[in-house]
Every structure is written in structure tokens, then in C-alpha cells.
Coordinates of C-alpha atoms and ligand atoms in Angstrom, one line a residue:
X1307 CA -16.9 -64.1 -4.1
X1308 CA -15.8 -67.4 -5.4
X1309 CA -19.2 -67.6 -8.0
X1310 CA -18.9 -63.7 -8.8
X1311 CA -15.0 -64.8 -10.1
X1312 CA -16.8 -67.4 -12.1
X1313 CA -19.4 -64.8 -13.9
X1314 CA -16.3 -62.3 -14.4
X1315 CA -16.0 -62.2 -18.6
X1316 CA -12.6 -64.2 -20.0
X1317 CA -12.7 -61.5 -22.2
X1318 CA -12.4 -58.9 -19.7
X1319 CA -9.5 -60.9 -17.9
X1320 CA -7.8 -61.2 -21.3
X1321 CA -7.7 -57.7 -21.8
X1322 CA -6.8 -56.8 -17.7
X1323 CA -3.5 -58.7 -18.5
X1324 CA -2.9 -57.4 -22.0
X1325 CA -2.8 -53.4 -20.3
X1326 CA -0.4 -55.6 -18.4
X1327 CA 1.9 -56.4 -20.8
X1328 CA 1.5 -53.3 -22.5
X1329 CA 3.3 -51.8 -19.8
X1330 CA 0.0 -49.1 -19.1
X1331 CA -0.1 -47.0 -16.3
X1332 CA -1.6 -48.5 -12.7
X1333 CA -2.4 -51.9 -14.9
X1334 CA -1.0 -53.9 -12.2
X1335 CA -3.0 -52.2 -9.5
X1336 CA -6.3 -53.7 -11.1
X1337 CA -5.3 -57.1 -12.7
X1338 CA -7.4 -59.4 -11.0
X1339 CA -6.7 -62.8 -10.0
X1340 CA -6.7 -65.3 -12.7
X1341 CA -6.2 -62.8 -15.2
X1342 CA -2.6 -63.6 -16.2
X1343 CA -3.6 -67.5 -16.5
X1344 CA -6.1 -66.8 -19.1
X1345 CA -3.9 -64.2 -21.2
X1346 CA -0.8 -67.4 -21.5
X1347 CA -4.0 -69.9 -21.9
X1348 CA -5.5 -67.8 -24.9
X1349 CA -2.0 -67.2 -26.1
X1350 CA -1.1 -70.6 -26.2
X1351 CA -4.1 -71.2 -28.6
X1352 CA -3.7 -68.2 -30.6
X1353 CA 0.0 -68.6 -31.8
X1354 CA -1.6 -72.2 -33.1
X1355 CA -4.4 -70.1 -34.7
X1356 CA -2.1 -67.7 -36.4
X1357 CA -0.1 -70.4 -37.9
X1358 CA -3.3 -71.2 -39.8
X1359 CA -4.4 -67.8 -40.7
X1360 CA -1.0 -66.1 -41.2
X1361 CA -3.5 -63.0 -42.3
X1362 CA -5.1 -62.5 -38.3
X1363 CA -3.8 -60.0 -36.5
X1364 CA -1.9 -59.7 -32.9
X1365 CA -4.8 -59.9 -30.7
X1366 CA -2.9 -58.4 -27.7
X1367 CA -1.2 -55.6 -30.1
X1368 CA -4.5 -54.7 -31.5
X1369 CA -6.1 -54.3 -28.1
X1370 CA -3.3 -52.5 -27.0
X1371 CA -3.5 -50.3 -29.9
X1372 CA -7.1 -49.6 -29.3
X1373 CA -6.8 -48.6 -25.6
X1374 CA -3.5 -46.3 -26.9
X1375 CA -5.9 -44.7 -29.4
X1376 CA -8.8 -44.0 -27.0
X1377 CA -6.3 -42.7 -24.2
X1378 CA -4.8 -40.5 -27.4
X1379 CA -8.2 -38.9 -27.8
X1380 CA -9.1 -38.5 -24.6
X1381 CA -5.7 -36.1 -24.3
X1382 CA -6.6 -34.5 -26.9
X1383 CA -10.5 -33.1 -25.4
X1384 CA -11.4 -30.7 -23.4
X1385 CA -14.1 -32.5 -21.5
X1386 CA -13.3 -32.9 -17.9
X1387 CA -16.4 -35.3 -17.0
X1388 CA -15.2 -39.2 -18.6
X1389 CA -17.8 -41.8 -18.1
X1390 CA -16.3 -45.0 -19.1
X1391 CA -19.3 -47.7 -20.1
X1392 CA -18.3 -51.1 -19.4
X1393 CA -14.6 -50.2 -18.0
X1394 CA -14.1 -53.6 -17.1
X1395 CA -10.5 -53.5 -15.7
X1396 CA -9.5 -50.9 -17.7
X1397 CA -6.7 -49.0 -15.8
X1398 CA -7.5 -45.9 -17.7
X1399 CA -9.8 -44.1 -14.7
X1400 CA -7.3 -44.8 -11.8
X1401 CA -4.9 -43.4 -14.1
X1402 CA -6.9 -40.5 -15.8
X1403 CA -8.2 -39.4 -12.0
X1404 CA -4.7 -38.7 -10.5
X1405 CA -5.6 -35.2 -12.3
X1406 CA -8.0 -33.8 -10.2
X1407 CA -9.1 -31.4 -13.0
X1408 CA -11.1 -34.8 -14.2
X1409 CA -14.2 -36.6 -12.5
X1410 CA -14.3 -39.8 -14.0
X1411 CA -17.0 -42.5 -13.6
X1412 CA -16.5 -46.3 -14.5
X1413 CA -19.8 -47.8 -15.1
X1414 CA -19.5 -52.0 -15.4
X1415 CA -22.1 -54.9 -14.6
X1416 CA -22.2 -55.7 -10.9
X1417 CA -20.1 -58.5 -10.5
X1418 CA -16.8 -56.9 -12.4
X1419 CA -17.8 -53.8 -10.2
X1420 CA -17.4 -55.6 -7.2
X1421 CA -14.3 -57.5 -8.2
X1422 CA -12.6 -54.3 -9.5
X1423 CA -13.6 -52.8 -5.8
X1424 CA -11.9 -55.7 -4.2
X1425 CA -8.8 -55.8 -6.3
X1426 CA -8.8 -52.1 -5.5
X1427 CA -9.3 -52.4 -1.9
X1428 CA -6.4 -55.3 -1.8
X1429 CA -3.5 -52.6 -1.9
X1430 CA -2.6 -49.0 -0.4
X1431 CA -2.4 -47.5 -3.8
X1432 CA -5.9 -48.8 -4.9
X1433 CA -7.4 -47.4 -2.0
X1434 CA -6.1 -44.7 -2.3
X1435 CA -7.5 -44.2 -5.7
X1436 CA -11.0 -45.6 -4.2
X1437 CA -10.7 -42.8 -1.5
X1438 CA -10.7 -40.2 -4.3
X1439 CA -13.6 -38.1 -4.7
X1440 CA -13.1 -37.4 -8.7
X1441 CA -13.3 -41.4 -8.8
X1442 CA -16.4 -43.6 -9.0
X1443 CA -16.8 -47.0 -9.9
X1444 CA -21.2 -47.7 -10.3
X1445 CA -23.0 -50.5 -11.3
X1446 CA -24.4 -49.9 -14.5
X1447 CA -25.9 -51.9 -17.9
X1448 CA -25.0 -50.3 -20.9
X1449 CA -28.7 -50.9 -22.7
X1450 CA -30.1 -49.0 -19.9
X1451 CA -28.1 -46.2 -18.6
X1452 CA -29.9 -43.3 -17.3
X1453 CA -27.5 -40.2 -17.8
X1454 CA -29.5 -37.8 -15.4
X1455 CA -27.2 -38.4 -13.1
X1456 CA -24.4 -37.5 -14.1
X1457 CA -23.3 -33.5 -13.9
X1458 CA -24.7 -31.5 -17.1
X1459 CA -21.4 -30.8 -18.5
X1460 CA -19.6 -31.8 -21.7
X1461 CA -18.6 -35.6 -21.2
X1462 CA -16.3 -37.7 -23.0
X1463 CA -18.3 -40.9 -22.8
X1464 CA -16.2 -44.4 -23.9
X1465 CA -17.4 -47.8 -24.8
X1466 CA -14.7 -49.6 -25.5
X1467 CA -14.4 -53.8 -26.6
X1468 CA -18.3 -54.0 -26.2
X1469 CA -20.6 -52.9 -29.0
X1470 CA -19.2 -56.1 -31.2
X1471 CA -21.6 -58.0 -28.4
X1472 CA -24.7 -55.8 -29.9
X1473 CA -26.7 -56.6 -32.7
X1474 CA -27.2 -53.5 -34.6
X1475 CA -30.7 -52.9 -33.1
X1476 CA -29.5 -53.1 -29.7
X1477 CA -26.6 -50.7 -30.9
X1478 CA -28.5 -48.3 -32.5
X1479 CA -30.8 -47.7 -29.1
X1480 CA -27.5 -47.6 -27.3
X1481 CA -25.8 -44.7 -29.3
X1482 CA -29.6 -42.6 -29.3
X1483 CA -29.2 -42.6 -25.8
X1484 CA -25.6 -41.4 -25.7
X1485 CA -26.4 -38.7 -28.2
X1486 CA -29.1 -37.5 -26.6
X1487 CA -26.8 -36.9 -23.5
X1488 CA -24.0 -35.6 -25.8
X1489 CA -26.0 -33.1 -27.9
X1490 CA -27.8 -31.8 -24.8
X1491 CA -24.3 -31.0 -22.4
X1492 CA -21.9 -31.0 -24.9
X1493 CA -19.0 -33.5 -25.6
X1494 CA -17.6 -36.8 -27.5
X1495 CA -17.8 -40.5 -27.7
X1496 CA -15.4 -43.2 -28.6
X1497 CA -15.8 -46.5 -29.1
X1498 CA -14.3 -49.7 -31.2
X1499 CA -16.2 -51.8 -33.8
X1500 CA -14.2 -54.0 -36.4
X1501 CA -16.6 -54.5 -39.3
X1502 CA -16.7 -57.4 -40.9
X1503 CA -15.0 -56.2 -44.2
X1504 CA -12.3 -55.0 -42.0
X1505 CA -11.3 -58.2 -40.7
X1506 CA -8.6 -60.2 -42.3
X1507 CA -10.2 -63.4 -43.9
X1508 CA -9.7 -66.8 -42.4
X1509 CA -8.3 -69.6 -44.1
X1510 CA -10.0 -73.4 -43.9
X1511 CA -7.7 -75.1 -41.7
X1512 CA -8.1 -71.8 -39.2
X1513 CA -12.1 -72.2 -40.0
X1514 CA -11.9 -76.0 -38.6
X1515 CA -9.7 -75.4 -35.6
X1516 CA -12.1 -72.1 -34.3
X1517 CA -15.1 -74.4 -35.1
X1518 CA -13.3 -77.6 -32.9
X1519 CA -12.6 -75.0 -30.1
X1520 CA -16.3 -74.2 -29.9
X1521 CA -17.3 -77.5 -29.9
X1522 CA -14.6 -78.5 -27.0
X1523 CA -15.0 -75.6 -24.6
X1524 CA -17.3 -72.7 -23.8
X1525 CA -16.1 -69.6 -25.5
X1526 CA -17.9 -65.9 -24.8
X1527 CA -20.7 -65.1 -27.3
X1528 CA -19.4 -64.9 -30.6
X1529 CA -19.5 -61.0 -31.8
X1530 CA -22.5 -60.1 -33.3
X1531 CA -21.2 -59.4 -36.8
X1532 CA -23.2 -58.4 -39.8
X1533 CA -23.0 -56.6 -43.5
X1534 CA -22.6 -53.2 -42.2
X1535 CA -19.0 -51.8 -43.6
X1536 CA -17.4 -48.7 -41.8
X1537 CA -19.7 -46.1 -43.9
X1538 CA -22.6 -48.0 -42.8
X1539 CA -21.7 -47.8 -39.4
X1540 CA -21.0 -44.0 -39.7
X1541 CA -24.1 -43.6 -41.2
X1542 CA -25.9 -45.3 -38.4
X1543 CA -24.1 -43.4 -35.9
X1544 CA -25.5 -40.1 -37.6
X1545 CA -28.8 -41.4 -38.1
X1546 CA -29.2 -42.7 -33.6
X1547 CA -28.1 -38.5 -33.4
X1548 CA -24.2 -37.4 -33.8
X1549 CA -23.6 -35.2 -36.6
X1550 CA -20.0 -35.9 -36.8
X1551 CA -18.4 -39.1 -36.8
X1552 CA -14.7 -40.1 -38.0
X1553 CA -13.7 -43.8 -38.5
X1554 CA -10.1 -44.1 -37.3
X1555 CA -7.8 -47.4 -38.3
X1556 CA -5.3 -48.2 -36.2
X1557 CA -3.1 -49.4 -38.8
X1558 CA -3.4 -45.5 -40.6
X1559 CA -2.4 -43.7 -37.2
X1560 CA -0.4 -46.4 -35.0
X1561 CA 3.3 -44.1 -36.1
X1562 CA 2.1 -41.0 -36.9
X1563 CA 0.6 -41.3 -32.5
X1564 CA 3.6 -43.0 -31.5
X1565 CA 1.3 -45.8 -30.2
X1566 CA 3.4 -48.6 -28.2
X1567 CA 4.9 -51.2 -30.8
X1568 CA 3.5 -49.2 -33.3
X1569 CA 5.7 -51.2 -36.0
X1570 CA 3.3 -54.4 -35.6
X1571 CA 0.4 -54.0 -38.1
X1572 CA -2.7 -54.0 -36.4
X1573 CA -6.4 -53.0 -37.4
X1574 CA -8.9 -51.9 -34.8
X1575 CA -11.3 -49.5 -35.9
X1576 CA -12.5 -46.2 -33.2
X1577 CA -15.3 -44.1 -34.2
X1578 CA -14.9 -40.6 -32.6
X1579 CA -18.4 -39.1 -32.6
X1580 CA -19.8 -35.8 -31.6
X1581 CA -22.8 -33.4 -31.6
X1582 CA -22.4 -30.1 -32.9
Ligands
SAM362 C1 -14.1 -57.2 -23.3 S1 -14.5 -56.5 -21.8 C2 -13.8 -54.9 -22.0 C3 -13.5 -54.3 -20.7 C4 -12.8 -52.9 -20.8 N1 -13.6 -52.0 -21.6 C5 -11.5 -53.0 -21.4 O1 -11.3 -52.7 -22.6 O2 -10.5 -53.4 -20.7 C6 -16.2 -56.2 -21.9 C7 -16.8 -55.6 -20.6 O3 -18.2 -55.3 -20.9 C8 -18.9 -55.6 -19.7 N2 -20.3 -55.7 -20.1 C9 -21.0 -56.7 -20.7 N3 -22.3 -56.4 -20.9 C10 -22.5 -55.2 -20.3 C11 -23.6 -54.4 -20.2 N4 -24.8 -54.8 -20.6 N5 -23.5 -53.2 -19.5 C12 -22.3 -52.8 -19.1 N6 -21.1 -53.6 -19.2 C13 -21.3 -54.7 -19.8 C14 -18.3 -56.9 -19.2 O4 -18.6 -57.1 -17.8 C15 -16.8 -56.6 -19.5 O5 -16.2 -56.0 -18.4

């Protein structure tokens, strides 16, 4: 396992400790090893980076907000079929399939899958939730998902802290594929995107310390930004095959859903898309 842990995403150990912090349900049952190490580490270098760009946001409030929102939405649908697209170690389908009204998938590249299994397997309450047969954790790449096998019912499908990774070509073959699913059996998708315009502006001093830290260590890919503002992505969304998308910012909704620490301003934005 020792080279698998190597492959495993900082990103996706950042956010495994951040549902942490945030307090969310069966959070501790997933957090892998090494998880909590990186969240201080990355901590440690963003209260530095703040200093310099006063403007940035929380990065652990504005995940948090964003997994808040998603689980908000979810609530709120009447699919019972969730298939969660690079779940990392979201808690959310441990949580979600203690209701046995729900069958919830948790599609992830192989070497998170089989980390999440272990971490799972490590305790009595993850195997139980292994055991559970509304509860699947599969190997699965989001640019090639093959939705045949899943049950022909309305789905909500999520892709959440991933499609910043996509270049808008690889995005836009992504959601086709998704709609196609959705306008055939029904259902919704959610996902996050922070457009560019949407992101607060950097100042120089925070410019030379994020350039210094990429030429000191080996951060993930940077996200594959470009000009597109929220409209743009809408209208993208509508052209790959929904016919109904809302842009939601986090900053608009974080009282008014009683999100946790809903007083810090944070700006994530979740398009809720469906096929009518
Ligand atoms: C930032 S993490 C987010 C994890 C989880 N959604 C969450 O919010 O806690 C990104 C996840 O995307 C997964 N990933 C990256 N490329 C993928 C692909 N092509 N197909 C499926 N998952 C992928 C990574 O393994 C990682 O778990």
C-alpha cells in the first residue's frame, strides 16, 4: 500500500480533514492516514498567503461551505439513486446510506478506492457501512464513465472539487455524458466551478510567494482556469444537454441555509443542473 498512499491526491487529504474539522457526519470514520498532517502543513502556509492577499478566502470554510451546499441540495431531491463522481473521502455516502430509502455509489480512481476500502475496513463502524448493500464504492474515471450500469432511475449525480482540473473541452464531454444519463432516467447534477472572475484577485507579494512555492515543491496541477465567467459556464452546461442550470454562490445562500460558520464570507460557486 505504501506507493498507493504516495499516488493518493494532497488535495483529496486536504479536504478528508477539512469534513474533519467541520465537524461532518462519519468524517472521522474515512480520514485516512496522513490526512491531518497535510491539512496543519497547508494551513501553516496559507495563513502566510492570506497575510499577502488579505482579499483570498478561507480555504477550509469555502470547502466546507461547498460540501454543506451539495448535502443541502441533495435533501432537498427526490432522487433516491446518488452517484457520487470522484467521492474521494467524502463522508457524504457513508452518511447518506444509513437511509436505506437511498443506493448510493462512490465512483473514485483506483488507488483512493482502495485506500477508502482500507480505511473503511480498519474499524467496526466502517464495515459495517461496507457490509451495506445500498453502498458501493467502484473504480471509476470520470472522462469515461459508462452509466449503463447503474439502475434506470432518476439519479442525483455529483462532481464535486474536480472539474477545475478539466480544460473546458474535457468538461464539456464530461457533462454530455452526464446529461445524456440524466435526460434519459430523470434527475439532477451538482457540481463546483469557481470562474475566474469569481476569484478574489491576488496581490504581488502573494503572486511571488505562490510562484516561490511552485518552484520549491511539487504542488497538484494548477486548475485549469480560462475566460469563461458564470453565464458562460451555464451556457455550456445547456449547450453539452441540461436545459436548466442555476449558478449558486455560497456567499448569497451561506445564512439564509444555515450553512456551518455561515458568518465567514466565502465564495464557491455550485451549478445545480437538470433535464426537463
Ligand atoms: C480534490 S479531491 C475531491 C474529493 C471529494 N470529491 C471531496 O470533495 O472530498 C479530487 C478527487 O478527484 C479524483 N479524481 C481525479 N481524477 C479523476 C478521474 N479522472 N476520475 C475520477 N476521479 C478522479 C481524485 O482521486 C480525488 O479523490
Amino acid at each position: 500500500m505504501g506507493k498507493t498512499r504516495q499516488r493518493i491526491p494532497h488535495s483529496a487529504l486536504y479536504t478528508a480533514a477539512t469534513w474533519k474539522w467541520g465537524g461532518l457526519p462519519c468524517a472521522d470514520i474515512v480520514l485516512p492516514p496522513g490526512a491531518k498532517g497535510i491539512f496543519r502543513l497547508v494551513n501553516a502556509y496559507l495563513f502566510l498567503y492570506r497575510l499577502l492577499n488579505p482579499q483570498k478566502i478561507s480555504l477550509k470554510h469555502n470547502l466546507l461551505h461547498r460540501h454543506a451546499l451539495i448535502d443541502a441540495l441533495l435533501r432537498r431531491s427526490s432522487c433516491r439513486q446518488v452517484i457520487e463522481i470522484a467521492a474521494g473521502f467524502s463522508p457524504r455516502g457513508c452518511m447518506v446510506s444509513a437511509d436505506t430509502a437511498y443506493r448510493y455509489f462512490e465512483l473514485d480512481l483506483p488507488e483512493v478506492v482502495a485506500l477508502k476500502r482500507e480505511q473503511l475496513e480498519s474499524t467496526p463502524e466502517g464495515r459495517a457501512i461496507l457490509a451495506r448493500s445500498n453502498f458501493t464504492l467502484l473504480e471509476g474515471d470520470i472522462t469515461r464513465l459508462d452509466f449503463s450500469s447503474f439502475a434506470a432511475v432518476p439519479s442525483f449525480v455529483i462532481s464535486e472539487g474536480i472539474m477545475m482540473y478539466f480544460k473546458r473541452e474535457a468538461q464539456m464531454a464530461i457533462w454530455r455524458n452526464i446529461a445524456k444519463f440524466i435526460r434519459a432516467q430523470g434527475g439532477e447534477y451538482v457540481f463546483d466551478y469557481i470562474p475566474i472572475d469569481d476569484e478574489p484577485p491576488r496581490s504581488r507579494p502573494g503572486q511571488w510567494l505562490s510562484d516561490l512555492r511552485h518552484r520549491l515543491t511539487n504542488p497538484p496541477p494548477p486548475f485549469a482556469y480560462d475566460e469563461r465567467t458564470r453565464q458562460d459556464v451555464a451556457a455550456d452546461l445547456i449547450e453539452a444537454g441540461f436545459s436548466q442550470v442555476e449558478a449558486i454562490d455560497t456567499r448569497m445562500v451561506a445564512r439564509s441555509w444555515s450553512l456551518p460558520h455561515a458568518a465567514v464570507p466565502t465564495r464557491t460557486i455550485i451549478y445545480h443542473c437538470r433535464c426537463r
